[in-house]
mmCIF file of C-alpha atoms in Angstrom:
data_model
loop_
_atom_site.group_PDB
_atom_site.id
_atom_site.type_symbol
_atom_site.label_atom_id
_atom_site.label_comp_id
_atom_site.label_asym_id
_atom_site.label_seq_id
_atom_site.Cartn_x
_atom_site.Cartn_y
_atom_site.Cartn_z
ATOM 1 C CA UNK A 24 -20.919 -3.538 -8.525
ATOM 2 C CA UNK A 25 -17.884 -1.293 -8.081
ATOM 3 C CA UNK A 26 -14.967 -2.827 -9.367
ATOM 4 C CA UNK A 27 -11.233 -1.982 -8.752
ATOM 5 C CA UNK A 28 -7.448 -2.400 -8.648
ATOM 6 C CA UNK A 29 -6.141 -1.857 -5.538
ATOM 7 C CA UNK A 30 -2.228 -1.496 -4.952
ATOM 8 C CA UNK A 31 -0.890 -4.087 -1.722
ATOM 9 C CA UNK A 32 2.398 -4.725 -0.522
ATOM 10 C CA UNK A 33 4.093 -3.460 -4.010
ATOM 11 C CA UNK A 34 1.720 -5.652 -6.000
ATOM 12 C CA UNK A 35 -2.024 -5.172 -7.054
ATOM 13 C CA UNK A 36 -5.557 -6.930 -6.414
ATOM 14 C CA UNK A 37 -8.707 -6.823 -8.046
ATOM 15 C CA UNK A 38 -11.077 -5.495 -5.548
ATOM 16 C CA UNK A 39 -15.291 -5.413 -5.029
ATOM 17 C CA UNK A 40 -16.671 -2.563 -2.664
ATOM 18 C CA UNK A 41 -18.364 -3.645 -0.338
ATOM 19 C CA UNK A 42 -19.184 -0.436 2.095
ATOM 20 C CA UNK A 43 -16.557 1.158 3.970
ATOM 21 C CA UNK A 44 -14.274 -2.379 2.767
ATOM 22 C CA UNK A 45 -12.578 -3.776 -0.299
ATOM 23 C CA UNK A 46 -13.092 -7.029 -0.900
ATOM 24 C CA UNK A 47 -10.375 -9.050 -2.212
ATOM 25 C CA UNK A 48 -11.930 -11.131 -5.397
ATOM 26 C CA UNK A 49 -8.860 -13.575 -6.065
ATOM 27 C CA UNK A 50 -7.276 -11.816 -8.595
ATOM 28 C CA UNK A 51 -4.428 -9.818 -9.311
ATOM 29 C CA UNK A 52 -6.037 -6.827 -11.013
ATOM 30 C CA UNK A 53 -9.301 -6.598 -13.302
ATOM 31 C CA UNK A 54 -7.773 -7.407 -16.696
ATOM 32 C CA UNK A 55 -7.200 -10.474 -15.163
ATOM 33 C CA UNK A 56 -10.509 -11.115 -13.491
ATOM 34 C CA UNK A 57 -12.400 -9.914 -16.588
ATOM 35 C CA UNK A 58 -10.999 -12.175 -18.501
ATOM 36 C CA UNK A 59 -12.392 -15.129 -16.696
ATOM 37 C CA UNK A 60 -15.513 -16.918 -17.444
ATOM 38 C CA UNK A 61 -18.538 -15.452 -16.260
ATOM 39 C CA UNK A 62 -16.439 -13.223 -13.961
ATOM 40 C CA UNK A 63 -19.226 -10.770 -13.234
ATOM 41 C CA UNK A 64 -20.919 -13.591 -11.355
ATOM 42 C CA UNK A 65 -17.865 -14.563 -9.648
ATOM 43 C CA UNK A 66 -17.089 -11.701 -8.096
ATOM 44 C CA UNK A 67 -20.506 -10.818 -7.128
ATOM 45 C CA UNK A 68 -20.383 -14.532 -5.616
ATOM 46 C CA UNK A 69 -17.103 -13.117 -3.130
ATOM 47 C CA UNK A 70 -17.888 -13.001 0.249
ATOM 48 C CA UNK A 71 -17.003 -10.243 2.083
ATOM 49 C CA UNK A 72 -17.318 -11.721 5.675
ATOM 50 C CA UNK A 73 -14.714 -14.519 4.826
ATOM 51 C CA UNK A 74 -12.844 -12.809 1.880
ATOM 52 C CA UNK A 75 -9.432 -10.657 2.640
ATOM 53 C CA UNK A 76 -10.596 -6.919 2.836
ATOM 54 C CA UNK A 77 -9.002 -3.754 2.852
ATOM 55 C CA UNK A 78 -10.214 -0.102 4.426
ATOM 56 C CA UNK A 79 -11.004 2.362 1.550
ATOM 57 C CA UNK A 80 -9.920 4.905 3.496
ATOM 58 C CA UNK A 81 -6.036 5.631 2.301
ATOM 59 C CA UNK A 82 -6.638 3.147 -0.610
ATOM 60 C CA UNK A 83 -4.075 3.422 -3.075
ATOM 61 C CA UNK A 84 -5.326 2.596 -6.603
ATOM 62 C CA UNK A 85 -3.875 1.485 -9.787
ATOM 63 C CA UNK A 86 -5.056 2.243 -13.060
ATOM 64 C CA UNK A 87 -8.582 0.659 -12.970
ATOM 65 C CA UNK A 88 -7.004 -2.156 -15.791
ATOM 66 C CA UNK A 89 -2.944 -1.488 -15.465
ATOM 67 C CA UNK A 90 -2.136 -3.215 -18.154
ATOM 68 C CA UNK A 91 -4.934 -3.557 -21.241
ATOM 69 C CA UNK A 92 -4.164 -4.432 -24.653
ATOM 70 C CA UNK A 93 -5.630 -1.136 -26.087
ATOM 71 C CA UNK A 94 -6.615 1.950 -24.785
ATOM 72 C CA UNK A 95 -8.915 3.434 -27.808
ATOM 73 C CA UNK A 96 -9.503 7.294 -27.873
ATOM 74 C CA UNK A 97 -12.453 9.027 -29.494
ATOM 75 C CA UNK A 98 -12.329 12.443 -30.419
ATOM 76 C CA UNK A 99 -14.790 15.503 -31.138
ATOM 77 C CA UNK A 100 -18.023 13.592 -29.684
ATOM 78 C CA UNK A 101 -19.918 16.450 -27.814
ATOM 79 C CA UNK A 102 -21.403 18.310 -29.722
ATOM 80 C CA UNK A 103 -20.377 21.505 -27.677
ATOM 81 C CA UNK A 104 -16.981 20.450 -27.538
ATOM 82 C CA UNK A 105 -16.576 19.850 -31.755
ATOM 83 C CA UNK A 106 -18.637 23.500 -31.627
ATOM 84 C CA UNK A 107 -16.019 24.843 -29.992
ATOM 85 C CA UNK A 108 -13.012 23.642 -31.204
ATOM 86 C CA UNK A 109 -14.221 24.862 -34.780
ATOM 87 C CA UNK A 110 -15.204 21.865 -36.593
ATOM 88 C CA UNK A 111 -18.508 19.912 -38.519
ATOM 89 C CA UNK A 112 -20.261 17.461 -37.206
ATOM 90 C CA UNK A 113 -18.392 14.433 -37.932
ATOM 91 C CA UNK A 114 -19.652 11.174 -39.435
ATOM 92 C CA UNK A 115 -17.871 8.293 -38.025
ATOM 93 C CA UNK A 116 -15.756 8.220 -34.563
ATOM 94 C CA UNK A 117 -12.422 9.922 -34.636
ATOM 95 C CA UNK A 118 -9.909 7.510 -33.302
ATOM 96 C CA UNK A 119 -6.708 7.622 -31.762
ATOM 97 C CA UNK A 120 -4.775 5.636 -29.013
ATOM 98 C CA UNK A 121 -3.411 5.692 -25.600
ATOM 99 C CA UNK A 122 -0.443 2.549 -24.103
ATOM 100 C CA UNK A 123 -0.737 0.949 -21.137
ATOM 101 C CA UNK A 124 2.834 2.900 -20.115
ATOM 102 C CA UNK A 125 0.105 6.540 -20.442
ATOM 103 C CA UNK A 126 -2.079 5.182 -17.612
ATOM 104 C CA UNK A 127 -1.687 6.344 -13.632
ATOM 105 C CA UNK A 128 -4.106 5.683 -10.858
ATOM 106 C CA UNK A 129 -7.111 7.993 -9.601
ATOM 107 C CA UNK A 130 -4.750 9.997 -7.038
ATOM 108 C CA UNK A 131 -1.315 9.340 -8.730
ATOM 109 C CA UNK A 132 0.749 12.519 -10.169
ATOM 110 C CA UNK A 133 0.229 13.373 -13.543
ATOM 111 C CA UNK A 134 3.666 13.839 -15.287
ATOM 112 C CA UNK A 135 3.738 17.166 -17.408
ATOM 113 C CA UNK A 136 6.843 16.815 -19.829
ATOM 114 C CA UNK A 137 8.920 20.036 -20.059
ATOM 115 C CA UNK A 138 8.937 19.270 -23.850
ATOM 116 C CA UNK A 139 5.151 20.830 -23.663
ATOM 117 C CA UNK A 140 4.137 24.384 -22.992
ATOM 118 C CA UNK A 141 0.249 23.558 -23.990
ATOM 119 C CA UNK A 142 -0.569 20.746 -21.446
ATOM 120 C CA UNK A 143 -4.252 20.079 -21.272
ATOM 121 C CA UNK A 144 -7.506 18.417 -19.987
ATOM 122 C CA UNK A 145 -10.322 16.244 -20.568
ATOM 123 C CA UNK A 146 -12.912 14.392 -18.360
ATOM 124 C CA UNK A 147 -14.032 11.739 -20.248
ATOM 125 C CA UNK A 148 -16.381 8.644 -19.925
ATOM 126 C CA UNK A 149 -14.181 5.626 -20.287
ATOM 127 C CA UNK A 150 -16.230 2.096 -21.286
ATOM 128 C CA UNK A 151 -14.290 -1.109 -19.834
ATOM 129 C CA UNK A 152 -14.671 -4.549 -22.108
ATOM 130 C CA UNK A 153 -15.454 -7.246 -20.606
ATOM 131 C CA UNK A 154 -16.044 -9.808 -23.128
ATOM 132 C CA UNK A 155 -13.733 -10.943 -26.204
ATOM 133 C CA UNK A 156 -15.358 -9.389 -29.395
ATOM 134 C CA UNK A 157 -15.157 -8.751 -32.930
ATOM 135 C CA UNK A 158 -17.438 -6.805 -35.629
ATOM 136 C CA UNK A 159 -20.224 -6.700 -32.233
ATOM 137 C CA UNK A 160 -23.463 -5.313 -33.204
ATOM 138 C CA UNK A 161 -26.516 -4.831 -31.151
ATOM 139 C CA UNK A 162 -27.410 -7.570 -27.750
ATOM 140 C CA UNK A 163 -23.605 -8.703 -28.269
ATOM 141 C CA UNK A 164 -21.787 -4.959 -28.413
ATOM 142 C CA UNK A 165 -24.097 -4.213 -25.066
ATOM 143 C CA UNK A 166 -22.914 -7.140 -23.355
ATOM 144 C CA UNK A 167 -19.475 -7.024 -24.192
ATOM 145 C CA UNK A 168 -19.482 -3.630 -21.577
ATOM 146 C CA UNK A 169 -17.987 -4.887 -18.497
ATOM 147 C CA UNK A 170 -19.083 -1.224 -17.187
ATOM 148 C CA UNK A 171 -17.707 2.208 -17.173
ATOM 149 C CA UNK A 172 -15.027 4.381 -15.526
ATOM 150 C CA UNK A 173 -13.536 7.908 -15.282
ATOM 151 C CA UNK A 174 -10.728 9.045 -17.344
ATOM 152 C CA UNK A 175 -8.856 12.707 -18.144
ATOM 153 C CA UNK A 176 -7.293 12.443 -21.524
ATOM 154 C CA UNK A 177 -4.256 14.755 -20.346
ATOM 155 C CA UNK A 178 -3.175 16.163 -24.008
ATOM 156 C CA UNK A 179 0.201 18.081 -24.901
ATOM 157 C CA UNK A 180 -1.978 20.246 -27.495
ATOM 158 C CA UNK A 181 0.888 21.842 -28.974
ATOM 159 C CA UNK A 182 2.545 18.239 -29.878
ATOM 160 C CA UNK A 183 -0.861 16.960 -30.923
ATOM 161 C CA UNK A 184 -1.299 19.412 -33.458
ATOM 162 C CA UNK A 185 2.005 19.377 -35.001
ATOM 163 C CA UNK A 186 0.795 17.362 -37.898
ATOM 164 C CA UNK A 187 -2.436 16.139 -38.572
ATOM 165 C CA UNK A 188 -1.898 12.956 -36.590
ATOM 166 C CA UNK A 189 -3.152 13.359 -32.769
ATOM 167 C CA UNK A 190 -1.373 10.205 -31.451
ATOM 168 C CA UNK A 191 1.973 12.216 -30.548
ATOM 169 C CA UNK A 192 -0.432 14.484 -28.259
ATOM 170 C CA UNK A 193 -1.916 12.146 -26.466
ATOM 171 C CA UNK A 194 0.586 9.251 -25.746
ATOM 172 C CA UNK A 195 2.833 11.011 -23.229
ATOM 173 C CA UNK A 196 4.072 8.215 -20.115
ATOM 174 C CA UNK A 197 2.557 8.164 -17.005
ATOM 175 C CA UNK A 198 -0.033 11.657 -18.217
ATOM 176 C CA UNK A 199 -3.504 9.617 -18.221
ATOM 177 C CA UNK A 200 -5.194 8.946 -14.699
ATOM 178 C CA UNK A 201 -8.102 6.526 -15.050
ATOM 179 C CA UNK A 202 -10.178 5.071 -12.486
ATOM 180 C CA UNK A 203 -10.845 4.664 -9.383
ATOM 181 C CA UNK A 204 -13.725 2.215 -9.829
ATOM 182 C CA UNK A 205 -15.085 0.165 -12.875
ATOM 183 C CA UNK A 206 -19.063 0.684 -12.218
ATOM 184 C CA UNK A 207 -21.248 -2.116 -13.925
ATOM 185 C CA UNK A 208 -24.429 -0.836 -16.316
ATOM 186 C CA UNK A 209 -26.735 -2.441 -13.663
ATOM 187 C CA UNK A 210 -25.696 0.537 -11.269
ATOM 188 C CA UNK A 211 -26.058 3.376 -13.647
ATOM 189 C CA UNK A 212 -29.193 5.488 -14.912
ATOM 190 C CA UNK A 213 -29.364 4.235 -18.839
ATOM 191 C CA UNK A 214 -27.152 1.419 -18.213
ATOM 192 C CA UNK A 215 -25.307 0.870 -21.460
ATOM 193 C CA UNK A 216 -26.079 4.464 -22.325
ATOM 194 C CA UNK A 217 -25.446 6.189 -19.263
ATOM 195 C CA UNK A 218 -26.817 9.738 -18.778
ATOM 196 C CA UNK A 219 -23.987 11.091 -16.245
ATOM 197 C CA UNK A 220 -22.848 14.564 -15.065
ATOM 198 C CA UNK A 221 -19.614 14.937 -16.030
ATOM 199 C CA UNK A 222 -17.260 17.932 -14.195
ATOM 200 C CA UNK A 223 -13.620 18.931 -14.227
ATOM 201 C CA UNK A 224 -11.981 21.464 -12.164
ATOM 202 C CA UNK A 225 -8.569 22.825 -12.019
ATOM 203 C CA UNK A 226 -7.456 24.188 -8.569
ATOM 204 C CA UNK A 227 -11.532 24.125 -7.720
ATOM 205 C CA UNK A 228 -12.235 26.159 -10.457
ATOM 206 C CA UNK A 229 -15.094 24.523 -12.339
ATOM 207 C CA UNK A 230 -13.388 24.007 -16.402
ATOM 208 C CA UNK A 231 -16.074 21.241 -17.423
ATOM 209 C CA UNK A 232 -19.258 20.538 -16.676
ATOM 210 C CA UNK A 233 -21.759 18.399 -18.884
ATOM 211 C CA UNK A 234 -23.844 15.397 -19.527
ATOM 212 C CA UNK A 235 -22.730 11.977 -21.405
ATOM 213 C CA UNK A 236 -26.335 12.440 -23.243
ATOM 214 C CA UNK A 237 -24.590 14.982 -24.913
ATOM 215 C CA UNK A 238 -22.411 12.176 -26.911
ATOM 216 C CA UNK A 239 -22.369 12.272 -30.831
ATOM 217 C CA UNK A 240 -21.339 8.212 -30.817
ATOM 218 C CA UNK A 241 -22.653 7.020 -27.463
ATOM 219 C CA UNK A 242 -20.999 3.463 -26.112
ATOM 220 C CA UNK A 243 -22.440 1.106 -27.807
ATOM 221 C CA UNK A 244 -22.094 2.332 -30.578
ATOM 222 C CA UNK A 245 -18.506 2.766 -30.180
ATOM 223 C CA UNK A 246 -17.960 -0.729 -29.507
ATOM 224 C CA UNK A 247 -19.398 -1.351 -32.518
ATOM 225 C CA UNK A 248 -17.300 1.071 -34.477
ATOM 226 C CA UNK A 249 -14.041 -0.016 -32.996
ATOM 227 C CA UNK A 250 -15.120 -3.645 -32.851
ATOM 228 C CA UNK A 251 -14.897 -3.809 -36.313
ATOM 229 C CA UNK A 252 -11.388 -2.431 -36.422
ATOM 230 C CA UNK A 253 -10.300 -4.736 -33.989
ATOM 231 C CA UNK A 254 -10.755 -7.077 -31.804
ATOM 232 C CA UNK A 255 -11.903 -5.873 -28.448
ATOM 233 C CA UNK A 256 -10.057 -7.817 -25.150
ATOM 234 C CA UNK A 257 -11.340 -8.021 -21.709
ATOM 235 C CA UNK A 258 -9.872 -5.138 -19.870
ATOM 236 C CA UNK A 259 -9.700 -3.175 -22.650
ATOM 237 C CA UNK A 260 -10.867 0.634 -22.845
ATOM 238 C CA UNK A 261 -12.598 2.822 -24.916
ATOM 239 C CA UNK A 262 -12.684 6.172 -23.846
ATOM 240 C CA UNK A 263 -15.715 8.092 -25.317
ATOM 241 C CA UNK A 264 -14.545 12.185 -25.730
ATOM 242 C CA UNK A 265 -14.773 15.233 -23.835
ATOM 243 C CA UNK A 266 -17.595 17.582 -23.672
ATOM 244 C CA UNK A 267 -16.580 21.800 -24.216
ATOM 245 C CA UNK A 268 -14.517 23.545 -21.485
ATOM 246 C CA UNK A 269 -10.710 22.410 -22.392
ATOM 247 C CA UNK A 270 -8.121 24.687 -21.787
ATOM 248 C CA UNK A 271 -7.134 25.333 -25.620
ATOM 249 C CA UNK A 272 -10.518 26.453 -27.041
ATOM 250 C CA UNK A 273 -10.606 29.286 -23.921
ATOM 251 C CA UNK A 274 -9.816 32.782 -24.959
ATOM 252 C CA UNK A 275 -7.207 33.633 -23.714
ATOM 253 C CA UNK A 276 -5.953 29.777 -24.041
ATOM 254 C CA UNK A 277 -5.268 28.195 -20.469
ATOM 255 C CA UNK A 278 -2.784 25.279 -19.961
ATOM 256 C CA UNK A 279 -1.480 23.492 -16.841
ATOM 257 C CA UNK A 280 1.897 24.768 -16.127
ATOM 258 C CA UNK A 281 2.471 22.616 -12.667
ATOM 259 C CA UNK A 282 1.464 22.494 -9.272
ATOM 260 C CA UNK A 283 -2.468 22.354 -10.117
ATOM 261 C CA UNK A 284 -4.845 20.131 -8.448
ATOM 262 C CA UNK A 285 -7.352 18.589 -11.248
ATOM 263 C CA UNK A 286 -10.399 16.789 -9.938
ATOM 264 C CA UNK A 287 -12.353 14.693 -12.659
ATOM 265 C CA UNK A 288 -15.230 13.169 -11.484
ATOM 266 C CA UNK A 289 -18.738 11.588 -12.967
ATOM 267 C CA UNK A 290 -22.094 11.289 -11.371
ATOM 268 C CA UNK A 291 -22.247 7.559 -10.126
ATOM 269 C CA UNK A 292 -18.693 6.158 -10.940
ATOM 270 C CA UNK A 293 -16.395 8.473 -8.643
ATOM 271 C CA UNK A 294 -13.298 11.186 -9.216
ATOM 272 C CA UNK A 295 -10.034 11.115 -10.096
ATOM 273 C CA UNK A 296 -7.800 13.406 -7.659
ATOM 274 C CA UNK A 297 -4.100 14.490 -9.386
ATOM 275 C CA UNK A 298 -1.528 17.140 -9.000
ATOM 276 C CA UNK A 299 0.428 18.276 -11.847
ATOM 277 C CA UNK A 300 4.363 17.867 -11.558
ATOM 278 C CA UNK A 301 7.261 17.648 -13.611
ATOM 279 C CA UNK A 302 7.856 14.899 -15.148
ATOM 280 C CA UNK A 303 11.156 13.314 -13.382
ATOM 281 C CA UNK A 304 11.640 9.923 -15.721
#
């Protein structure tokens, strides 16, 4: 299934789709519907010929989960990408965090602070929980992936590497666009370990292009990781690193400035479409 929020009438709905439709699955948005008993079955269960639907074309989506309870970050996890940036192999996940307040939808504007003057990307492969879960290992981390989702971890690079802390560079309001769809494992090659083409481009100028076999940590293994941390909530997200091809490891050293058109899009799950502007709040 493809899985969404979709924003109606100046509130959301969790949404299947269901061709050239999207059909209306009796729930506000997919943090809600995930956390519902054997919700995968229930929506699948939805009928489209009796359900409310809405056109995709002009759909206007929310974040795919608006509001989770965590958004956890992992950095340096392709192996090009940790190359490039100058660094060893690493041994465990590097973590950080994104808020609910970072997220925007797959075509919203991506607010670039004037407080920045190094304001990057990163397509990343975003896992979506779908099960309550705590220290998971093995048959239970694999099943606690509700499925998988597209997410550019916008980064003010000059903030993030102020001290040795990332979170400052990475937590900037309304900077993260994630969605559109939440794709389920049954629908991708690998299924819990999706092998995906992953591509960014900045004003159709290709920046990143790679595969999610490339991963260091791949997702189960990160639910594991951060599972033991934390407790993982339906609707939560774990998004899994970028490949090489960011803006700061580029000689000379490229930022957005405004203006741009980013796409970010993986093979199977769909693209995120955003223009850079200022950031008005």
């Amino acid at each position: 299934m493809k899985l969404a929020t979709l924003r109606v009438n100046g509130s959301t709905r969790a949404v299947r789709l269901d061709g050239d439709r999207l059909v209306d699955l009796g729930a506000a948005d997919l943090g809600e519907l995930l956390s519902r008993d054997d919700w995968a079955a229930g929506a699948a269960a939805v009928d489209a010929n009796t359900a409310r639907t809405y056109p995709v074309e002009g759909a206007d989506f929310a974040p795919v989960v608006p509001a989770p309870s965590k958004v956890v970050c992992v950095g340096l996890n392709y192996k090009n990408h940790i190359q490039e940036m100058g660094r060893d192999l690493p041994q465990h996940p590097t973590l950080f965090a994104k808020f609910a307040d970072c997220l925007i939808g797959a075509a919203d504007d991506i607010a670039r602070p004037a407080e920045t003057e190094a304001f990057d990307w990163e397509v990343e492969l975003a896992v979506v929980i779908g099960e309550r879960v705590r220290r998971a290992r093995g048959a239970e981390a694999e099943a606690a992936i509700a499925g998988f989702t597209v997410l550019n971890d916008i980064t003010c690079r000059d903030w993030q590497f102020r001290t040795r802390e990332w979170l400052q560079g990475k937590m900037w309001d309304s900077s993260t666009p994630v969605g559109p769809y939440l794709v389920t494992p049954d629908e991708l090659p690998g299924g819990v370990r999706p092998a995906l083409e992953v591509k960014l481009t900045v004003d159709g100028e290709v920046m990143q292009n790679d595969n999610t076999g490339d991963l260091l940590f791949d997702p189960v293994a990160l639910v594991e990781y951060v599972s033991t941390v934390v407790r993982l909530n339906p609707g939560d997200i774990i998004a899994t690193g970028t490949p090489g091809g960011v803006g700061h490891a580029r000689d000379p050293k490229r930022y957005l400035t405004g203006g741009e058109r980013v796409v970010t899009e993986i093979q199977g799950i769909g693209r995120l479409e955003n223009t850079v502007a200022e950031d008005a709040a």
